[in-house]
Amino acid sequence: GAVVSQHPSRVICKSGTSVKIECRSLDFQATTMFWYRQFPKKSLMLMATSNEGSKATYEQGVEKDKFLINHASLTLSTLTVTSAHPEDSSFYICSAHGTLHYGYTFGSGTRLTVV
Amino acid sequence: DAKTTQPTSMDCAEGRAANLPCNHSTISGNEYVYWYRQIHSQGPQYIIHGLKNNETNEMASLIITEDRKSSTLILPHATLRDTAVYYCIAGDVGGSRLTFGEGTQLTVNP
């Protein structure tokens, strides 16, 4: 089945630094990737949608300069949290959709803690 | 993308069938009904999806009403490991944005 690998699974960083999270589709080409954020005991909140080779579409209220998304290839998307602050601490999850299957496959998530 | 409504929580006895309802009255003709579940601190796991017809796989069955305004996910023999938050989502096959509702916390009791 379709597999999406997300790394790192956990990261702790200092305030003011940037953190990059990778999302890879291992056995299919992901024409569209999605990035979500999840707070404790809450549902997943869609942050942005990215299509390979084009700029990401951000949801209302999501700062595009803070959450940089790159989808340079059909198997890799990255989310960079720039100048991280403690309020950026959260669980970030990616998802990928390909042309050869009808489902959306999710990564295992990244727990970001900003200290 | 159509909004979905699910009960906040449900309980089920181990070994019994768990029936999780979902309302999606505004679903459009090209939107599938997807079910995912999320165990604490993990990414959502795909369960099943369908368009019009009932579907069954090794994990669950999906019953969609004829008017497609609601559906039921059936876990035929729930185990303790099925305790999770279950999300019902309407999404089109073209890969457009997939938004989550609040889901149902299913607790399987021994």
PDB file of C-alpha atoms in Angstrom:
ATOM      1  CA  GLY A   1       0.000   0.000   0.000  1.00  0.00           C
ATOM      2  CA  ALA A   2       0.874   3.666  -0.195  1.00  0.00           C
ATOM      3  CA  VAL A   3       3.399   4.801   2.400  1.00  0.00           C
ATOM      4  CA  VAL A   4       4.305   8.303   3.499  1.00  0.00           C
ATOM      5  CA  SER A   5       7.422   8.813   5.579  1.00  0.00           C
ATOM      6  CA  GLN A   6       7.683  11.893   7.779  1.00  0.00           C
ATOM      7  CA  HIS A   7      10.849  13.004   9.562  1.00  0.00           C
ATOM      8  CA  PRO A   8      11.780  13.808  12.186  1.00  0.00           C
ATOM      9  CA  SER A   9       9.216  12.263  14.509  1.00  0.00           C
ATOM     10  CA  ARG A  10      10.244  14.554  17.338  1.00  0.00           C
ATOM     11  CA  VAL A  11      12.275  17.721  17.429  1.00  0.00           C
ATOM     12  CA  ILE A  12      13.137  20.213  20.125  1.00  0.00           C
ATOM     13  CA  CYS A  13      14.506  23.566  19.071  1.00  0.00           C
ATOM     14  CA  LYS A  14      15.341  26.897  20.624  1.00  0.00           C
ATOM     15  CA  SER A  15      13.238  29.987  20.102  1.00  0.00           C
ATOM     16  CA  GLY A  16      14.299  31.943  17.064  1.00  0.00           C
ATOM     17  CA  THR A  17      15.674  28.989  15.139  1.00  0.00           C
ATOM     18  CA  SER A  18      14.150  27.299  12.098  1.00  0.00           C
ATOM     19  CA  VAL A  19      13.068  23.699  11.808  1.00  0.00           C
ATOM     20  CA  LYS A  20      12.533  21.666   8.657  1.00  0.00           C
ATOM     21  CA  ILE A  21      10.133  18.731   8.487  1.00  0.00           C
ATOM     22  CA  GLU A  22      10.267  16.324   5.548  1.00  0.00           C
ATOM     23  CA  CYS A  23       7.438  14.341   4.042  1.00  0.00           C
ATOM     24  CA  ARG A  24       8.177  11.674   1.443  1.00  0.00           C
ATOM     25  CA  SER A  25       5.911   9.407  -0.522  1.00  0.00           C
ATOM     26  CA  LEU A  26       7.833   6.149  -0.723  1.00  0.00           C
ATOM     27  CA  ASP A  27       6.024   4.094  -3.326  1.00  0.00           C
ATOM     28  CA  PHE A  28       3.884   6.512  -5.278  1.00  0.00           C
ATOM     29  CA  GLN A  29       4.048   9.925  -6.857  1.00  0.00           C
ATOM     30  CA  ALA A  30       2.287  12.542  -4.798  1.00  0.00           C
ATOM     31  CA  THR A  31       0.850  15.222  -7.002  1.00  0.00           C
ATOM     32  CA  THR A  32      -0.651  16.974  -3.993  1.00  0.00           C
ATOM     33  CA  MET A  33       0.595  17.165  -0.441  1.00  0.00           C
ATOM     34  CA  PHE A  34      -1.099  18.631   2.584  1.00  0.00           C
ATOM     35  CA  TRP A  35       0.217  19.933   5.880  1.00  0.00           C
ATOM     36  CA  TYR A  36      -1.810  19.842   9.058  1.00  0.00           C
ATOM     37  CA  ARG A  37      -1.321  21.061  12.575  1.00  0.00           C
ATOM     38  CA  GLN A  38      -2.890  19.453  15.608  1.00  0.00           C
ATOM     39  CA  PHE A  39      -3.177  20.746  19.159  1.00  0.00           C
ATOM     40  CA  PRO A  40      -3.760  18.399  22.094  1.00  0.00           C
ATOM     41  CA  LYS A  41      -7.217  16.846  22.133  1.00  0.00           C
ATOM     42  CA  LYS A  42      -8.154  18.737  18.973  1.00  0.00           C
ATOM     43  CA  SER A  43      -8.749  17.706  15.388  1.00  0.00           C
ATOM     44  CA  LEU A  44      -6.326  18.188  12.526  1.00  0.00           C
ATOM     45  CA  MET A  45      -6.278  21.697  11.122  1.00  0.00           C
ATOM     46  CA  LEU A  46      -5.318  22.065   7.477  1.00  0.00           C
ATOM     47  CA  MET A  47      -2.510  24.574   7.069  1.00  0.00           C
ATOM     48  CA  ALA A  48      -1.719  24.415   3.377  1.00  0.00           C
ATOM     49  CA  THR A  49      -2.015  22.445   0.183  1.00  0.00           C
ATOM     50  CA  SER A  50       0.909  22.109  -2.185  1.00  0.00           C
ATOM     51  CA  ASN A  51       1.121  20.834  -5.724  1.00  0.00           C
ATOM     52  CA  GLU A  52       4.411  19.714  -7.192  1.00  0.00           C
ATOM     53  CA  GLY A  53       6.273  22.543  -8.829  1.00  0.00           C
ATOM     54  CA  SER A  54       3.924  25.299  -7.775  1.00  0.00           C
ATOM     55  CA  LYS A  55       3.429  27.560  -4.783  1.00  0.00           C
ATOM     56  CA  ALA A  56       1.495  26.257  -1.836  1.00  0.00           C
ATOM     57  CA  THR A  57      -2.024  27.435  -1.112  1.00  0.00           C
ATOM     58  CA  TYR A  58      -2.330  28.469   2.516  1.00  0.00           C
ATOM     59  CA  GLU A  59      -5.483  28.341   4.598  1.00  0.00           C
ATOM     60  CA  GLN A  60      -6.824  31.550   6.021  1.00  0.00           C
ATOM     61  CA  GLY A  61      -4.898  32.675   9.057  1.00  0.00           C
ATOM     62  CA  VAL A  62      -1.763  30.639   8.330  1.00  0.00           C
ATOM     63  CA  GLU A  63       1.338  32.797   7.903  1.00  0.00           C
ATOM     64  CA  LYS A  64       3.047  31.807   4.693  1.00  0.00           C
ATOM     65  CA  ASP A  65       6.299  33.529   5.675  1.00  0.00           C
ATOM     66  CA  LYS A  66       6.434  31.592   8.904  1.00  0.00           C
ATOM     67  CA  PHE A  67       5.491  28.191   7.525  1.00  0.00           C
ATOM     68  CA  LEU A  68       7.462  27.737   4.322  1.00  0.00           C
ATOM     69  CA  ILE A  69       6.336  24.849   2.173  1.00  0.00           C
ATOM     70  CA  ASN A  70       8.320  23.426  -0.696  1.00  0.00           C
ATOM     71  CA  HIS A  71       7.092  20.658  -2.980  1.00  0.00           C
ATOM     72  CA  ALA A  72       9.996  20.381  -5.362  1.00  0.00           C
ATOM     73  CA  SER A  73       9.430  16.827  -6.521  1.00  0.00           C
ATOM     74  CA  LEU A  74       6.627  14.311  -6.802  1.00  0.00           C
ATOM     75  CA  THR A  75       7.908  12.456  -3.761  1.00  0.00           C
ATOM     76  CA  LEU A  76       9.058  15.169  -1.372  1.00  0.00           C
ATOM     77  CA  SER A  77       7.496  18.110   0.399  1.00  0.00           C
ATOM     78  CA  THR A  78       9.058  20.065   3.217  1.00  0.00           C
ATOM     79  CA  LEU A  79       7.621  22.350   5.867  1.00  0.00           C
ATOM     80  CA  THR A  80      10.013  24.834   7.446  1.00  0.00           C
ATOM     81  CA  VAL A  81       8.928  26.602  10.605  1.00  0.00           C
ATOM     82  CA  THR A  82      10.930  29.806  10.578  1.00  0.00           C
ATOM     83  CA  SER A  83      11.920  31.790  13.658  1.00  0.00           C
ATOM     84  CA  ALA A  84      10.106  29.324  15.851  1.00  0.00           C
ATOM     85  CA  HIS A  85       8.420  30.440  19.060  1.00  0.00           C
ATOM     86  CA  PRO A  86       6.944  28.384  21.889  1.00  0.00           C
ATOM     87  CA  GLU A  87       3.433  28.908  20.500  1.00  0.00           C
ATOM     88  CA  ASP A  88       4.530  27.032  17.372  1.00  0.00           C
ATOM     89  CA  SER A  89       4.920  23.914  19.476  1.00  0.00           C
ATOM     90  CA  SER A  90       2.467  21.407  18.078  1.00  0.00           C
ATOM     91  CA  PHE A  91       2.012  18.112  16.253  1.00  0.00           C
ATOM     92  CA  TYR A  92       2.519  18.555  12.511  1.00  0.00           C
ATOM     93  CA  ILE A  93       1.232  15.957  10.057  1.00  0.00           C
ATOM     94  CA  CYS A  94       1.644  15.665   6.319  1.00  0.00           C
ATOM     95  CA  SER A  95      -0.552  13.861   3.835  1.00  0.00           C
ATOM     96  CA  ALA A  96      -0.084  12.917   0.221  1.00  0.00           C
ATOM     97  CA  HIS A  97      -2.445  12.210  -2.626  1.00  0.00           C
ATOM     98  CA  GLY A  98      -1.325  10.490  -5.793  1.00  0.00           C
ATOM     99  CA  THR A  99      -2.746   9.879  -9.187  1.00  0.00           C
ATOM    100  CA  LEU A 100      -2.736   6.117  -8.993  1.00  0.00           C
ATOM    101  CA  HIS A 101      -4.841   5.650  -5.907  1.00  0.00           C
ATOM    102  CA  TYR A 102      -7.832   7.409  -4.547  1.00  0.00           C
ATOM    103  CA  GLY A 103      -6.852   7.715  -0.928  1.00  0.00           C
ATOM    104  CA  TYR A 104      -4.994  10.270   1.097  1.00  0.00           C
ATOM    105  CA  THR A 105      -2.038   8.779   2.932  1.00  0.00           C
ATOM    106  CA  PHE A 106      -0.748  10.376   6.105  1.00  0.00           C
ATOM    107  CA  GLY A 107       2.676  10.552   7.646  1.00  0.00           C
ATOM    108  CA  SER A 108       3.269   9.562  11.253  1.00  0.00           C
ATOM    109  CA  GLY A 109       3.563  13.153  12.401  1.00  0.00           C
ATOM    110  CA  THR A 110       6.244  15.378  13.924  1.00  0.00           C
ATOM    111  CA  ARG A 111       6.093  16.587  17.492  1.00  0.00           C
ATOM    112  CA  LEU A 112       7.717  20.025  17.584  1.00  0.00           C
ATOM    113  CA  THR A 113       8.656  21.566  20.906  1.00  0.00           C
ATOM    114  CA  VAL A 114      10.092  25.079  20.936  1.00  0.00           C
ATOM    115  CA  VAL A 115      11.893  26.024  24.135  1.00  0.00           C
TER     116      VAL A 115
ATOM    117  CA  ASP B   1     -15.668  20.111   0.672  1.00  0.00           C
ATOM    118  CA  ALA B   2     -18.774  18.978   2.506  1.00  0.00           C
ATOM    119  CA  LYS B   3     -19.063  19.288   6.266  1.00  0.00           C
ATOM    120  CA  THR B   4     -19.498  16.102   8.249  1.00  0.00           C
ATOM    121  CA  THR B   5     -21.106  15.609  11.650  1.00  0.00           C
ATOM    122  CA  GLN B   6     -20.255  12.800  14.043  1.00  0.00           C
ATOM    123  CA  PRO B   7     -21.067  12.012  17.667  1.00  0.00           C
ATOM    124  CA  THR B   8     -18.351  13.192  20.019  1.00  0.00           C
ATOM    125  CA  SER B   9     -17.868   9.845  21.704  1.00  0.00           C
ATOM    126  CA  MET B  10     -19.047   6.247  21.716  1.00  0.00           C
ATOM    127  CA  ASP B  11     -18.384   3.170  23.771  1.00  0.00           C
ATOM    128  CA  CYS B  12     -18.329  -0.414  22.639  1.00  0.00           C
ATOM    129  CA  ALA B  13     -17.746  -3.735  24.339  1.00  0.00           C
ATOM    130  CA  GLU B  14     -14.803  -5.781  23.194  1.00  0.00           C
ATOM    131  CA  GLY B  15     -15.852  -8.404  20.649  1.00  0.00           C
ATOM    132  CA  ARG B  16     -19.046  -6.609  19.708  1.00  0.00           C
ATOM    133  CA  ALA B  17     -19.663  -4.632  16.549  1.00  0.00           C
ATOM    134  CA  ALA B  18     -18.975  -0.914  16.677  1.00  0.00           C
ATOM    135  CA  ASN B  19     -21.264   1.174  14.474  1.00  0.00           C
ATOM    136  CA  LEU B  20     -20.061   4.735  13.949  1.00  0.00           C
ATOM    137  CA  PRO B  21     -22.488   7.112  12.234  1.00  0.00           C
ATOM    138  CA  CYS B  22     -21.682  10.150  10.130  1.00  0.00           C
ATOM    139  CA  ASN B  23     -23.890  12.781   8.552  1.00  0.00           C
ATOM    140  CA  HIS B  24     -22.763  14.469   5.342  1.00  0.00           C
ATOM    141  CA  SER B  25     -25.940  15.988   4.000  1.00  0.00           C
ATOM    142  CA  THR B  26     -24.168  18.505   1.761  1.00  0.00           C
ATOM    143  CA  ILE B  27     -21.899  15.998   0.049  1.00  0.00           C
ATOM    144  CA  SER B  28     -21.527  16.582  -3.669  1.00  0.00           C
ATOM    145  CA  GLY B  29     -21.727  13.990  -6.397  1.00  0.00           C
ATOM    146  CA  ASN B  30     -17.982  13.709  -6.914  1.00  0.00           C
ATOM    147  CA  GLU B  31     -17.071  13.466  -3.244  1.00  0.00           C
ATOM    148  CA  TYR B  32     -16.158  10.190  -1.669  1.00  0.00           C
ATOM    149  CA  VAL B  33     -16.756   9.361   1.976  1.00  0.00           C
ATOM    150  CA  TYR B  34     -13.442   8.569   3.648  1.00  0.00           C
ATOM    151  CA  TRP B  35     -12.923   7.098   7.091  1.00  0.00           C
ATOM    152  CA  TYR B  36      -9.692   7.446   9.003  1.00  0.00           C
ATOM    153  CA  ARG B  37      -8.750   6.791  12.577  1.00  0.00           C
ATOM    154  CA  GLN B  38      -6.100   8.306  14.768  1.00  0.00           C
ATOM    155  CA  ILE B  39      -4.505   6.719  17.752  1.00  0.00           C
ATOM    156  CA  HIS B  40      -2.902   9.130  20.167  1.00  0.00           C
ATOM    157  CA  SER B  41       0.177  10.907  18.800  1.00  0.00           C
ATOM    158  CA  GLN B  42       0.146   9.075  15.486  1.00  0.00           C
ATOM    159  CA  GLY B  43      -0.837  10.086  11.983  1.00  0.00           C
ATOM    160  CA  PRO B  44      -4.335   9.185  10.774  1.00  0.00           C
ATOM    161  CA  GLN B  45      -4.705   5.662   9.451  1.00  0.00           C
ATOM    162  CA  TYR B  46      -6.826   4.971   6.382  1.00  0.00           C
ATOM    163  CA  ILE B  47      -9.733   2.620   7.002  1.00  0.00           C
ATOM    164  CA  ILE B  48     -12.065   2.640   4.021  1.00  0.00           C
ATOM    165  CA  HIS B  49     -13.741   4.886   1.498  1.00  0.00           C
ATOM    166  CA  GLY B  50     -16.748   4.728  -0.807  1.00  0.00           C
ATOM    167  CA  LEU B  51     -18.824   6.711  -3.249  1.00  0.00           C
ATOM    168  CA  LYS B  52     -22.263   5.132  -3.502  1.00  0.00           C
ATOM    169  CA  ASN B  53     -22.049   1.433  -2.892  1.00  0.00           C
ATOM    170  CA  ASN B  54     -21.382  -0.277   0.390  1.00  0.00           C
ATOM    171  CA  GLU B  55     -17.769  -1.283   0.782  1.00  0.00           C
ATOM    172  CA  THR B  56     -15.964  -3.898   2.854  1.00  0.00           C
ATOM    173  CA  ASN B  57     -12.321  -4.575   3.466  1.00  0.00           C
ATOM    174  CA  GLU B  58     -10.287  -6.423   6.047  1.00  0.00           C
ATOM    175  CA  MET B  59     -10.700  -3.644   8.575  1.00  0.00           C
ATOM    176  CA  ALA B  60     -14.297  -2.531   8.307  1.00  0.00           C
ATOM    177  CA  SER B  61     -17.499  -2.141   6.346  1.00  0.00           C
ATOM    178  CA  LEU B  62     -18.938   1.122   5.094  1.00  0.00           C
ATOM    179  CA  ILE B  63     -22.657   1.514   4.615  1.00  0.00           C
ATOM    180  CA  ILE B  64     -23.748   4.588   2.641  1.00  0.00           C
ATOM    181  CA  THR B  65     -27.405   5.550   2.459  1.00  0.00           C
ATOM    182  CA  GLU B  66     -29.022   5.710  -0.942  1.00  0.00           C
ATOM    183  CA  ASP B  67     -29.281   9.498  -0.809  1.00  0.00           C
ATOM    184  CA  ARG B  68     -25.615   9.644   0.303  1.00  0.00           C
ATOM    185  CA  LYS B  69     -26.444  12.013   3.120  1.00  0.00           C
ATOM    186  CA  SER B  70     -25.132   9.718   5.808  1.00  0.00           C
ATOM    187  CA  SER B  71     -22.967   6.675   6.317  1.00  0.00           C
ATOM    188  CA  THR B  72     -22.017   4.163   8.993  1.00  0.00           C
ATOM    189  CA  LEU B  73     -18.639   2.634   9.616  1.00  0.00           C
ATOM    190  CA  ILE B  74     -18.869  -0.862  11.065  1.00  0.00           C
ATOM    191  CA  LEU B  75     -16.046  -2.557  12.924  1.00  0.00           C
ATOM    192  CA  PRO B  76     -17.449  -6.085  13.104  1.00  0.00           C
ATOM    193  CA  HIS B  77     -15.552  -7.349  16.149  1.00  0.00           C
ATOM    194  CA  ALA B  78     -14.055  -4.458  18.062  1.00  0.00           C
ATOM    195  CA  THR B  79     -10.844  -5.013  20.003  1.00  0.00           C
ATOM    196  CA  LEU B  80      -9.136  -2.851  22.607  1.00  0.00           C
ATOM    197  CA  ARG B  81      -6.712  -1.718  19.892  1.00  0.00           C
ATOM    198  CA  ASP B  82      -9.592  -0.158  17.991  1.00  0.00           C
ATOM    199  CA  THR B  83      -9.844   2.552  20.656  1.00  0.00           C
ATOM    200  CA  ALA B  84      -9.123   5.729  18.680  1.00  0.00           C
ATOM    201  CA  VAL B  85     -10.643   8.885  17.240  1.00  0.00           C
ATOM    202  CA  TYR B  86     -12.526   8.067  14.046  1.00  0.00           C
ATOM    203  CA  TYR B  87     -12.895  10.716  11.370  1.00  0.00           C
ATOM    204  CA  CYS B  88     -15.457  10.726   8.586  1.00  0.00           C
ATOM    205  CA  ILE B  89     -14.445  13.060   5.766  1.00  0.00           C
ATOM    206  CA  ALA B  90     -15.908  13.992   2.401  1.00  0.00           C
ATOM    207  CA  GLY B  91     -13.256  14.459  -0.253  1.00  0.00           C
ATOM    208  CA  ASP B  92     -13.070  14.280  -3.998  1.00  0.00           C
ATOM    209  CA  VAL B  93     -10.961  11.796  -5.872  1.00  0.00           C
ATOM    210  CA  GLY B  94      -9.000  14.584  -7.498  1.00  0.00           C
ATOM    211  CA  GLY B  95      -6.948  15.285  -4.401  1.00  0.00           C
ATOM    212  CA  SER B  96      -8.404  18.604  -3.366  1.00  0.00           C
ATOM    213  CA  ARG B  97      -8.170  19.836   0.192  1.00  0.00           C
ATOM    214  CA  LEU B  98      -9.277  17.371   2.853  1.00  0.00           C
ATOM    215  CA  THR B  99     -10.604  18.960   6.013  1.00  0.00           C
ATOM    216  CA  PHE B 100     -11.289  17.167   9.266  1.00  0.00           C
ATOM    217  CA  GLY B 101     -14.206  17.539  11.616  1.00  0.00           C
ATOM    218  CA  GLU B 102     -13.979  16.724  15.298  1.00  0.00           C
ATOM    219  CA  GLY B 103     -14.386  12.980  14.876  1.00  0.00           C
ATOM    220  CA  THR B 104     -15.743  10.346  17.256  1.00  0.00           C
ATOM    221  CA  GLN B 105     -13.721   9.061  20.179  1.00  0.00           C
ATOM    222  CA  LEU B 106     -14.438   5.346  20.228  1.00  0.00           C
ATOM    223  CA  THR B 107     -13.558   3.566  23.428  1.00  0.00           C
ATOM    224  CA  VAL B 108     -13.608  -0.213  23.382  1.00  0.00           C
ATOM    225  CA  ASN B 109     -14.108  -1.607  26.860  1.00  0.00           C
ATOM    226  CA  PRO B 110     -12.995  -5.035  28.086  1.00  0.00           C
TER     227      PRO B 110
END
